[in-house]
Amino acid sequence: MSLRDLLISQIRAQGPMRLDYYMAACLLHPEHGYYTTRTPFGTAGDFITAPEISQMFGELVGLALAQAWLDQGAPTPFTLAELGPGRGTLMADMLRAASRVRGFTDAAEIILLEASTALRDIQADSLKAYSPRWIDNIEALPEQATFLVANEFFDALPIRQFVRDGSRWRERQIGAQEDALVFGLGPTQPQPALAQRLEDTKDGDLIEDCAAAAPIISTLSARITAHGGAALVFDYGDWRTLGDTLQAVQNHAPTDPLNSPGHADLTAHVDFEVLLRAVPPCTPSRVTPQGVFLERLGITARAQTLAQTLSGAALDSHIAAHRRLTHPQEMGNLFKIFGIVPQGAPMLSGLEI
Ligand code: SAH
């Protein structure tokens, strides 16, 4: 039975389905989920992420975290963690670059939060030199100094959508019409948790709510406050998202999110306001465009050094990768980053308070 058929029979039995439930099933269903059944990243997959574009991304992130580790007195041992590590490329590039910082890799315990067993296998292979350990939820992070990165993780967390109706809301739900999945609206209900969105919306506006996002940041912030550490979060999104940002991508092209459950990547824009509000008692940096951050860390100098060893098509693709990561019309502006450090600690390199 396909995931579509499974979902349709469930809707027939139980009524319309919430979007967060649909999204979780499409991405992580043990048998049919998008991340559980394939490796979606890279030129052969459906989309390409910053660490898969160039090794420079992971190298600079690794050095920024290693600098923060030095700034905080090189706590030993410490956790070097990643949320949603994909193919393990970012972590591998970080560790290779940061091995130049004396003591860093020896003191690091590599912890990966990954829901997909298929991707865990791939990560085990790309990181076999470092004996990583996997955790199922953020609370399982060890009680010690924690230096963490997340790239395109929060955009994969399931969201709900609500349409404003007076001072109440109607939830966007998924129903079944013959053999097709279709969107509809649930009954008008009060939603006390959305009270602050009555300030910036009008009747008929659609807003999104990602319940899982803020608790992850809060837990992380508590760890970093208690034991030291830092976090870097990269994603695309806005400050207070407004409107429908759910998108599905299949074979590098947009598709209807209800069209092929389990076969397309589903993401939604990250609401940076929600994440930043969860950071205290730690100190957040400003939300900074990815291009600005990478330039401040010296990506151009690194690109020039690497270019000296390249020629022909390899050189062309290296130049294109540099541009893709940093140029305002490519990923440079669309992707944003913020950092988290304990109160009073120096902010991460490339970011400002
Ligand atoms: N960071 C990688 C991959 C981004 S794709 C890169 O930049 O290339 C999203 C990643 O998060 C995948 O590894 C996916 O399996 C994982 N993921 C998605 N939802 C998750 C969840 N709820 N819990 C843990 N991991 C999740």
Coordinates of C-alpha atoms in Angstrom, one line a residue, residues 37 40 99 106 114 127 150 165 202 210 219 264 306 318 328:
T37 CA 13.6 5.8 2.1
P40 CA 17.6 13.4 -1.1
S99 CA 41.6 19.2 13.7
D106 CA 40.3 14.6 20.8
E114 CA 18.7 12.1 13.3
L127 CA 32.0 9.8 10.1
A150 CA 21.9 22.9 12.6
D165 CA -11.7 34.2 11.4
K202 CA -6.3 40.5 9.7
C210 CA 5.7 25.0 14.5
T219 CA 16.5 22.8 25.9
A264 CA 8.8 15.0 -2.3
L306 CA 41.5 26.2 -3.0
H318 CA 34.4 25.8 -7.4
P328 CA 22.6 37.9 -2.4

